[in-house]
CSV table of C-alpha atoms and ligand atoms in Angstrom, one decimal:
chain,number,residue,atom,x,y,z
A,1,PRO,CA,-125.4,-87.6,77.0
A,2,VAL,CA,-124.2,-91.0,78.1
A,3,LEU,CA,-125.8,-93.2,80.9
A,4,ARG,CA,-123.1,-93.8,83.5
A,5,VAL,CA,-123.7,-97.1,85.2
A,6,ALA,CA,-122.3,-98.7,88.3
A,7,LEU,CA,-122.6,-102.5,88.3
A,8,MET,CA,-123.5,-104.2,91.6
A,9,GLY,CA,-122.4,-107.8,92.1
A,10,LEU,CA,-119.5,-108.8,89.8
A,11,GLY,CA,-120.5,-112.4,89.1
A,12,SER,CA,-120.9,-114.3,85.8
A,13,TYR,CA,-123.8,-112.3,84.4
A,14,ALA,CA,-122.2,-108.9,85.3
A,15,ASN,CA,-119.1,-110.0,83.4
A,16,ARG,CA,-121.3,-110.7,80.3
A,17,VAL,CA,-123.1,-107.4,80.7
A,18,ALA,CA,-119.8,-105.5,81.0
A,19,GLU,CA,-118.3,-107.1,77.9
A,20,ALA,CA,-121.5,-106.3,76.0
A,21,MET,CA,-121.4,-102.7,77.2
A,22,GLN,CA,-118.0,-102.2,75.5
A,23,SER,CA,-120.0,-101.9,72.3
A,24,CYS,CA,-122.5,-99.4,73.6
A,25,LYS,CA,-122.4,-95.8,72.5
A,26,ARG,CA,-124.8,-94.4,75.1
A,27,ALA,CA,-124.1,-96.5,78.2
A,28,LYS,CA,-120.8,-96.7,80.0
A,29,ILE,CA,-119.5,-98.4,83.1
A,30,THR,CA,-118.2,-95.8,85.5
A,31,GLY,CA,-118.4,-97.6,88.9
A,32,VAL,CA,-118.6,-101.0,90.6
A,33,ILE,CA,-120.1,-102.3,93.9
A,34,SER,CA,-118.6,-105.6,95.2
A,35,GLY,CA,-117.8,-107.3,98.4
A,36,THR,CA,-114.6,-108.8,97.0
A,37,PRO,CA,-111.6,-106.3,96.9
A,38,SER,CA,-109.7,-108.4,94.3
A,39,LYS,CA,-112.6,-108.2,91.9
A,40,ILE,CA,-112.7,-104.5,92.3
A,41,THR,CA,-109.0,-104.2,91.4
A,42,ASP,CA,-109.5,-106.4,88.3
A,43,TRP,CA,-112.5,-104.4,87.1
A,44,GLN,CA,-110.7,-101.1,87.8
A,45,LYS,CA,-107.9,-102.2,85.5
A,46,LYS,CA,-110.1,-103.8,82.8
A,47,TYR,CA,-112.7,-101.0,82.6
A,48,ASN,CA,-110.6,-98.0,83.7
A,49,ILE,CA,-112.7,-97.2,86.8
A,50,PRO,CA,-111.3,-94.7,89.3
A,51,ALA,CA,-111.0,-95.7,93.0
A,52,LYS,CA,-113.5,-93.0,94.0
A,53,ASN,CA,-116.3,-94.9,92.0
A,54,CYS,CA,-115.7,-98.2,93.8
A,55,TYR,CA,-118.0,-99.3,96.7
A,56,ASN,CA,-118.7,-102.3,98.8
A,57,TYR,CA,-122.1,-103.5,100.2
A,58,GLU,CA,-121.6,-101.6,103.5
A,59,ASN,CA,-120.7,-98.1,102.0
A,60,PHE,CA,-122.6,-97.9,98.7
A,61,ASP,CA,-125.2,-95.5,100.1
A,62,ALA,CA,-122.5,-92.8,99.6
A,63,ILE,CA,-123.1,-93.2,95.9
A,64,LYS,CA,-125.7,-90.4,96.4
A,65,ASP,CA,-122.8,-87.9,96.5
A,66,ASN,CA,-121.1,-89.3,93.4
A,67,PRO,CA,-121.9,-87.1,90.3
A,68,ASP,CA,-120.2,-89.7,87.9
A,69,ILE,CA,-122.9,-92.3,88.4
A,70,ASP,CA,-126.5,-92.0,87.1
A,71,ALA,CA,-127.7,-95.6,87.6
A,72,VAL,CA,-126.9,-98.8,89.4
A,73,TYR,CA,-127.4,-102.1,87.7
A,74,ILE,CA,-128.2,-104.8,90.4
A,75,ILE,CA,-126.9,-108.2,89.3
A,76,THR,CA,-126.8,-110.1,92.6
A,77,PRO,CA,-128.7,-113.2,93.9
A,78,ASN,CA,-132.5,-112.7,93.7
A,79,SER,CA,-133.4,-112.1,97.3
A,80,LEU,CA,-130.9,-109.2,97.6
A,81,HIS,CA,-132.6,-107.2,94.8
A,82,HIS,CA,-135.3,-105.8,97.0
A,83,PRO,CA,-133.1,-104.4,99.9
A,84,GLN,CA,-130.4,-103.2,97.4
A,85,CYS,CA,-133.0,-101.5,95.2
A,86,LEU,CA,-134.4,-99.6,98.1
A,87,ARG,CA,-131.0,-98.3,99.1
A,88,VAL,CA,-130.1,-97.3,95.5
A,89,ALA,CA,-133.4,-95.4,95.2
A,90,ALA,CA,-132.8,-93.7,98.5
A,91,ALA,CA,-129.4,-92.6,97.1
A,92,GLY,CA,-131.3,-90.9,94.3
A,93,LYS,CA,-129.9,-93.1,91.5
A,94,HIS,CA,-131.9,-94.9,88.7
A,95,VAL,CA,-132.2,-98.6,89.2
A,96,ILE,CA,-131.7,-101.3,86.6
A,97,CYS,CA,-132.4,-104.6,88.3
A,98,GLU,CA,-132.0,-108.2,87.1
A,99,LYS,CA,-134.9,-110.6,86.8
A,100,PRO,CA,-136.6,-111.8,88.8
A,101,MET,CA,-137.0,-108.3,90.2
A,102,ALA,CA,-137.6,-109.7,93.7
A,103,ILE,CA,-138.8,-113.0,95.3
A,104,ASN,CA,-142.5,-112.1,95.6
A,105,ALA,CA,-145.0,-109.4,94.5
A,106,LYS,CA,-145.0,-107.6,97.8
A,107,GLN,CA,-141.3,-106.8,97.5
A,108,GLY,CA,-141.8,-105.9,93.8
A,109,LYS,CA,-144.5,-103.4,94.7
A,110,GLU,CA,-142.3,-101.8,97.4
A,111,MET,CA,-139.5,-101.4,94.9
A,112,VAL,CA,-141.8,-99.7,92.4
A,113,GLU,CA,-143.1,-97.4,95.1
A,114,ALA,CA,-139.6,-96.6,96.5
A,115,CYS,CA,-138.4,-95.6,93.0
A,116,GLU,CA,-141.5,-93.5,92.3
A,117,LYS,CA,-141.0,-91.7,95.7
A,118,ALA,CA,-137.4,-91.1,95.0
A,119,GLY,CA,-138.1,-89.8,91.5
A,120,VAL,CA,-135.8,-92.4,89.8
A,121,LYS,CA,-136.5,-94.9,87.1
A,122,LEU,CA,-136.7,-98.7,87.8
A,123,LEU,CA,-136.0,-101.0,84.8
A,124,ILE,CA,-135.9,-104.8,84.9
A,125,GLY,CA,-133.2,-106.6,82.9
A,126,TYR,CA,-135.6,-108.1,80.4
A,127,ARG,CA,-133.1,-108.3,77.5
A,128,MET,CA,-135.6,-110.2,75.2
A,129,HIS,CA,-137.8,-107.1,75.1
A,130,PHE,CA,-135.3,-105.5,72.8
A,131,GLU,CA,-134.4,-108.5,70.7
A,132,ALA,CA,-135.1,-108.2,67.0
A,133,ASN,CA,-136.9,-111.6,66.3
A,134,THR,CA,-139.0,-111.1,69.4
A,135,LEU,CA,-140.0,-107.6,68.3
A,136,GLU,CA,-140.8,-108.9,64.8
A,137,VAL,CA,-143.1,-111.6,66.1
A,138,VAL,CA,-144.9,-109.1,68.3
A,139,ARG,CA,-145.2,-106.7,65.3
A,140,LEU,CA,-146.7,-109.4,63.2
A,141,ARG,CA,-149.1,-110.4,65.9
A,142,LYS,CA,-150.2,-106.8,66.3
A,143,ALA,CA,-150.6,-106.5,62.5
A,144,GLY,CA,-153.0,-109.4,62.6
A,145,GLU,CA,-150.7,-111.8,60.7
A,146,PHE,CA,-151.7,-114.7,63.0
A,147,GLY,CA,-155.4,-113.8,63.3
A,148,LYS,CA,-157.1,-114.0,66.7
A,149,ILE,CA,-154.5,-115.5,69.1
A,150,LYS,CA,-155.6,-118.8,70.7
A,151,PHE,CA,-152.6,-120.5,72.3
A,152,PHE,CA,-149.0,-120.0,73.4
A,153,GLN,CA,-146.5,-122.6,74.5
A,154,GLY,CA,-143.4,-121.6,76.5
A,155,LEU,CA,-140.8,-124.2,77.4
A,156,SER,CA,-138.0,-122.9,79.5
A,157,GLY,CA,-135.3,-124.9,81.2
A,158,PHE,CA,-131.7,-126.0,81.7
A,159,LYS,CA,-130.0,-128.7,83.6
A,160,ILE,CA,-128.5,-127.1,86.7
A,161,GLY,CA,-125.1,-128.2,87.9
A,162,ASP,CA,-123.3,-127.5,91.2
A,163,PRO,CA,-125.7,-128.3,94.1
A,164,THR,CA,-124.0,-125.7,96.4
A,165,GLN,CA,-124.7,-122.7,94.2
A,166,TRP,CA,-127.1,-119.9,95.4
A,167,ARG,CA,-129.6,-120.7,92.7
A,168,LEU,CA,-130.5,-123.9,94.7
A,169,ASN,CA,-130.6,-122.0,98.1
A,170,ARG,CA,-134.1,-120.9,98.9
A,171,GLU,CA,-132.9,-118.0,101.0
A,172,LEU,CA,-131.0,-116.4,98.2
A,173,ALA,CA,-133.0,-117.6,95.2
A,174,GLY,CA,-136.5,-117.3,96.5
A,175,GLY,CA,-137.4,-120.6,94.8
A,176,GLY,CA,-135.9,-122.7,92.1
A,177,ALA,CA,-136.3,-122.9,88.3
A,178,MET,CA,-139.4,-120.7,88.2
A,179,MET,CA,-137.6,-117.6,89.6
A,180,ASP,CA,-134.6,-118.2,87.3
A,181,ILE,CA,-135.8,-119.6,83.9
A,182,GLY,CA,-139.5,-120.2,84.2
A,183,ILE,CA,-140.0,-116.5,84.4
A,184,TYR,CA,-139.1,-116.3,80.7
A,185,ALA,CA,-142.1,-118.5,79.8
A,186,ILE,CA,-144.4,-116.3,82.0
A,187,ASN,CA,-143.1,-113.0,80.6
A,188,GLY,CA,-143.0,-114.4,77.0
A,189,SER,CA,-146.7,-115.6,77.3
A,190,ARG,CA,-147.6,-112.0,78.1
A,191,TYR,CA,-145.7,-110.2,75.3
A,192,MET,CA,-146.4,-112.9,72.7
A,193,ILE,CA,-150.2,-113.0,73.4
A,194,GLY,CA,-150.4,-109.3,74.3
A,195,GLU,CA,-152.6,-109.7,77.3
A,196,GLU,CA,-152.3,-110.2,81.0
A,197,PRO,CA,-153.3,-113.7,82.4
A,198,ILE,CA,-156.3,-113.9,84.8
A,199,TRP,CA,-156.0,-117.4,86.1
A,200,VAL,CA,-153.4,-120.2,86.5
A,201,THR,CA,-153.3,-123.9,87.2
A,202,ALA,CA,-150.0,-125.5,88.1
A,203,GLN,CA,-148.4,-128.9,88.9
A,204,GLU,CA,-145.0,-129.6,90.4
A,205,THR,CA,-142.8,-132.6,90.1
A,206,LYS,CA,-139.6,-133.2,92.0
A,207,THR,CA,-137.3,-136.2,91.0
A,208,ASP,CA,-134.3,-135.1,93.2
A,209,PRO,CA,-135.4,-133.9,96.6
A,210,VAL,CA,-131.8,-133.9,97.8
A,211,LYS,CA,-130.6,-131.4,95.2
A,212,PHE,CA,-134.0,-129.5,95.2
A,213,LYS,CA,-134.8,-128.9,98.8
A,214,VAL,CA,-138.2,-127.7,100.2
A,215,GLY,CA,-139.1,-124.4,98.5
A,216,VAL,CA,-136.7,-124.9,95.6
A,217,ASP,CA,-138.8,-126.0,92.6
A,218,GLU,CA,-137.2,-128.4,90.1
A,219,THR,CA,-140.0,-128.7,87.5
A,220,ILE,CA,-143.4,-126.9,87.3
A,221,THR,CA,-145.9,-127.2,84.5
A,222,PHE,CA,-148.5,-124.4,84.4
A,223,GLN,CA,-151.4,-123.2,82.4
A,224,LEU,CA,-152.5,-119.5,82.1
A,225,GLY,CA,-155.8,-118.2,80.9
A,226,PHE,CA,-156.2,-114.8,79.2
A,227,PRO,CA,-159.2,-112.4,79.0
A,228,SER,CA,-159.8,-113.1,75.3
A,229,GLY,CA,-160.0,-116.9,75.9
A,230,ALA,CA,-156.5,-117.6,74.7
A,231,THR,CA,-154.5,-120.0,76.9
A,232,ALA,CA,-150.8,-120.7,77.5
A,233,SER,CA,-149.2,-124.0,78.5
A,234,CYS,CA,-145.7,-123.7,80.0
A,235,LEU,CA,-142.9,-125.7,81.5
A,236,SER,CA,-140.2,-124.5,83.9
A,237,THR,CA,-137.4,-126.9,84.8
A,238,TYR,CA,-133.9,-127.3,86.1
A,239,ALA,CA,-133.9,-130.9,84.9
A,240,VAL,CA,-133.3,-131.0,81.2
A,241,SER,CA,-130.9,-129.4,78.7
A,242,TYR,CA,-131.7,-127.3,75.6
A,243,LEU,CA,-135.3,-126.4,76.5
A,244,ASP,CA,-135.9,-123.0,75.1
A,245,LYS,CA,-139.0,-122.8,72.8
A,246,PHE,CA,-141.9,-120.4,72.2
A,247,PHE,CA,-144.9,-121.2,70.0
A,248,LEU,CA,-147.7,-118.8,69.3
A,249,VAL,CA,-150.7,-119.7,67.3
A,250,GLY,CA,-153.9,-117.9,66.2
A,251,GLU,CA,-156.8,-118.6,63.8
A,252,GLY,CA,-154.7,-117.5,60.9
A,253,GLY,CA,-151.1,-118.6,61.5
A,254,PHE,CA,-148.3,-119.2,63.9
A,255,ALA,CA,-144.8,-118.1,65.0
A,256,GLU,CA,-142.2,-120.3,66.5
A,257,MET,CA,-138.9,-119.4,68.2
A,258,GLN,CA,-136.2,-122.0,69.1
A,259,PRO,CA,-134.0,-121.0,70.8
A,260,SER,CA,-136.3,-118.3,72.1
A,261,THR,CA,-134.6,-116.6,75.0
A,262,GLY,CA,-131.1,-117.9,75.1
A,263,TYR,CA,-128.2,-115.6,74.5
A,264,GLY,CA,-128.6,-116.1,70.8
A,265,PRO,CA,-128.8,-116.2,67.9
A,266,ILE,CA,-132.5,-116.6,68.2
A,267,LYS,CA,-134.1,-118.7,65.5
A,268,SER,CA,-137.6,-117.9,64.4
A,269,TRP,CA,-140.2,-118.7,61.7
A,270,THR,CA,-143.8,-118.3,60.9
A,271,HIS,CA,-146.4,-120.2,58.8
A,272,LYS,CA,-145.0,-118.1,55.9
A,273,GLY,CA,-141.3,-119.0,56.4
A,274,ARG,CA,-138.2,-118.1,58.3
A,275,LEU,CA,-137.6,-114.8,60.0
A,276,ASP,CA,-134.1,-115.2,61.6
A,277,LEU,CA,-133.3,-111.6,62.0
A,278,PRO,CA,-129.6,-110.8,62.5
A,279,HIS,CA,-128.1,-111.4,65.9
A,280,VAL,CA,-126.9,-108.5,68.0
A,281,THR,CA,-125.5,-109.2,71.5
A,282,HIS,CA,-128.7,-108.8,73.6
A,283,GLN,CA,-127.1,-106.9,76.5
A,284,THR,CA,-125.6,-104.4,74.1
A,285,THR,CA,-129.0,-103.5,72.6
A,286,GLN,CA,-130.6,-103.6,76.1
A,287,MET,CA,-128.2,-101.1,77.6
A,288,GLU,CA,-128.4,-98.8,74.5
A,289,GLU,CA,-132.2,-98.8,74.8
A,290,MET,CA,-132.2,-98.5,78.5
A,291,ALA,CA,-130.0,-95.4,78.2
A,292,ALA,CA,-132.6,-93.9,75.8
A,293,ILE,CA,-135.4,-94.8,78.2
A,294,ILE,CA,-133.7,-93.1,81.1
A,295,LEU,CA,-132.1,-90.2,79.4
A,296,ASP,CA,-134.6,-89.4,76.6
A,297,GLY,CA,-137.8,-90.8,78.1
A,298,LYS,CA,-138.1,-93.2,75.1
A,299,GLN,CA,-141.0,-95.7,75.4
A,300,PRO,CA,-140.0,-99.3,74.6
A,301,ILE,CA,-142.3,-101.4,72.5
A,302,ILE,CA,-142.5,-104.1,75.2
A,303,PRO,CA,-142.3,-102.4,78.7
A,304,VAL,CA,-139.3,-103.1,81.0
A,305,ASP,CA,-140.4,-100.9,83.9
A,306,GLY,CA,-140.8,-102.0,87.5
A,307,LYS,CA,-144.5,-102.5,87.0
A,308,GLU,CA,-143.8,-105.0,84.2
A,309,GLY,CA,-141.5,-106.9,86.6
A,310,TRP,CA,-144.1,-106.8,89.4
A,311,LYS,CA,-146.7,-108.4,87.1
A,312,ASP,CA,-144.4,-111.4,86.6
A,313,MET,CA,-144.0,-111.6,90.4
A,314,VAL,CA,-147.8,-111.6,90.9
A,315,ILE,CA,-148.1,-114.5,88.4
A,316,ILE,CA,-145.2,-116.4,90.2
A,317,ASP,CA,-147.0,-116.0,93.5
A,318,ALA,CA,-150.2,-117.3,91.9
A,319,ILE,CA,-148.3,-120.3,90.3
A,320,PHE,CA,-146.9,-121.2,93.7
A,321,ALA,CA,-150.3,-120.9,95.3
A,322,ALA,CA,-151.8,-123.1,92.6
A,323,VAL,CA,-149.1,-125.8,93.1
A,324,LYS,CA,-149.9,-125.7,96.8
A,325,SER,CA,-153.7,-125.9,96.6
A,326,GLY,CA,-154.0,-128.0,93.5
A,327,LYS,CA,-156.7,-125.6,92.4
A,328,LYS,CA,-157.2,-123.0,89.7
A,329,VAL,CA,-156.0,-119.6,91.1
A,330,GLU,CA,-157.4,-116.2,90.0
A,331,ILE,CA,-154.6,-113.7,89.2
A,332,LYS,CA,-155.3,-110.3,90.7
A,333,TYR,CA,-153.0,-107.3,89.9
B,401,LIG,P1,-123.4,-115.2,90.0
B,401,LIG,O1,-123.4,-116.1,91.2
B,401,LIG,O2,-122.5,-115.5,88.9
B,401,LIG,O3,-123.1,-113.7,90.5
B,401,LIG,C1,-123.7,-113.2,91.7
B,401,LIG,C2,-122.8,-112.2,92.3
B,401,LIG,O4,-123.4,-111.6,93.5
B,401,LIG,C3,-121.4,-112.8,92.7
B,401,LIG,O5,-120.4,-111.9,92.2
B,401,LIG,C4,-121.5,-112.8,94.2
B,401,LIG,O6,-120.2,-112.6,94.8
B,401,LIG,C5,-122.4,-111.6,94.5
B,401,LIG,N1,-123.0,-111.6,95.8
B,401,LIG,C6,-123.2,-110.5,96.5
B,401,LIG,N2,-123.8,-110.8,97.7
B,401,LIG,C7,-123.9,-112.1,97.7
B,401,LIG,C8,-124.4,-113.0,98.7
B,401,LIG,N3,-124.9,-112.6,99.9
B,401,LIG,N4,-124.5,-114.3,98.4
B,401,LIG,C9,-124.0,-114.8,97.2
B,401,LIG,N5,-123.5,-113.9,96.2
B,401,LIG,C10,-123.5,-112.6,96.5
B,401,LIG,O7,-124.9,-115.1,89.5
B,401,LIG,P2,-125.4,-114.6,88.1
B,401,LIG,O8,-125.6,-115.7,87.2
B,401,LIG,O9,-124.5,-113.4,87.7
B,401,LIG,O10,-126.9,-114.0,88.5
B,401,LIG,C11,-127.1,-112.8,89.2
B,401,LIG,C12,-128.5,-112.2,88.8
B,401,LIG,O11,-128.5,-112.0,87.5
B,401,LIG,C13,-129.6,-113.1,89.2
B,401,LIG,O12,-130.7,-112.4,89.7
B,401,LIG,C14,-130.0,-113.8,87.9
B,401,LIG,O13,-131.4,-114.2,87.8
B,401,LIG,C15,-129.7,-112.7,86.9
B,401,LIG,N6,-129.3,-113.2,85.6
B,401,LIG,C16,-130.0,-112.7,84.5
B,401,LIG,C17,-129.7,-113.1,83.2
B,401,LIG,C18,-130.4,-112.6,82.0
B,401,LIG,O14,-130.2,-113.1,80.9
B,401,LIG,N7,-131.1,-111.5,82.2
B,401,LIG,C19,-128.7,-114.1,83.1
B,401,LIG,C20,-128.0,-114.6,84.2
B,401,LIG,C21,-128.4,-114.1,85.4
C-alpha cells in the first residue's frame, strides 16, 4: 500500500516536500489544506488533486470522512502545530508534524496523548534521522569506533532576512533561532551521543533588539550534561551564515559533519578518513521511511515519534529557564 498524505500549509517547506515526494514510491500527495484558494488551484493542477480532497483551516475536520487521506503533514508556523495536530488526531488521521513539534513541552505532551487516544501515529519531520551520513556516524559510534563518548559540539545557525516574517514573531514562532535551527543542535547531541541530557546551562546574547524582540532569541550558547559524563557545547543563532557543524569525539576517535543538517549533500569524516555517503534528497527518504513506519510498523534507527519531539521541547524549556535564571537547570522528562 501507499501512504496517502494531505499537506497542510502550502509555504516554502511544503513546496520542497511536495517536490521531493514526486520521487517516492510509497508516499503520495492526495490532498491539501490551505487558507489561500489560489494556492489550492495551483497545487490541484500541479499534483493532480481532486477538489473533494481540498480543505481550508475552517473545514478540515471533515477530513475524517475522506477515505483517500491516511495522514496529514502539518507544515505551518510553529505555534499552530499544537491546535492543528489535535484536530487532525480527532479526525482519526495520522499526523506528521514539522519541527519544532510545538512551542513548549506541555503542548508536545498533549499532542502525544491526543494521538495515542485517537489511535493514530504522530511523527515529527526530523529528516536527518534518515540521512545516510548521520546513520553511518551513529552506527560507528554504536560499534565502538570512537570509544567512550566524551564530547559533542553542535553549531546551528543562519542569517535571517525579512524582519516581518513569522519566524521573528513570538506569537507564531514561540521563540527565535532556538525553535527553528537550534533544535538541530539539541536533537543532534542526543542521537550523536546516544543519551538524553540531564542538565543545561545557557547564555543569551542579542545584538539587534529591534529585529529580535522580547521572547525572540537571536543567539544562545548552551551546554548539556549527559548521564555518562559526556558533555555538549552548542550554538543556536540567527546572526551568521553557513553555521552548520557537528563534531563528536570519544576516547578512541572522532566524527565530524559539515554541513551537518542542511539540505545536503552532507559532508562527513572520521579520524580514519572521509565518509561522504551519496546524497539522496532528504525529504524523499524521510517520506518513504515514514510510510514504512505508519503502514508496516517499521522501527526507525533514530526515533521520530511524538515522544522524541517532546524530549526536544523539554530541553528547549530548560534552556530558556537556564537563560532566564543564569543557573544550571536540571532536565526532567
Ligand atoms: P512558510 O512561511 O514558507 O510557510 C508557512 C505556511 O503556513 C504558509 O503557506 C502560510 O500561508 C501558512 N499559514 C497558515 N496559517 C498561517 C498563519 N496564521 N500565519 C502565517 N502563516 C500561516 O514557512 P516554512 O519555512 O514552510 O515553515 C513551516 C514549518 O516547517 C515550520 O514549523 C518550520 O520550522 C518547518 N520547517 C522545517 C524544515 C525542515 O528541514 N524540517 C525546513 C523548513 C521549515
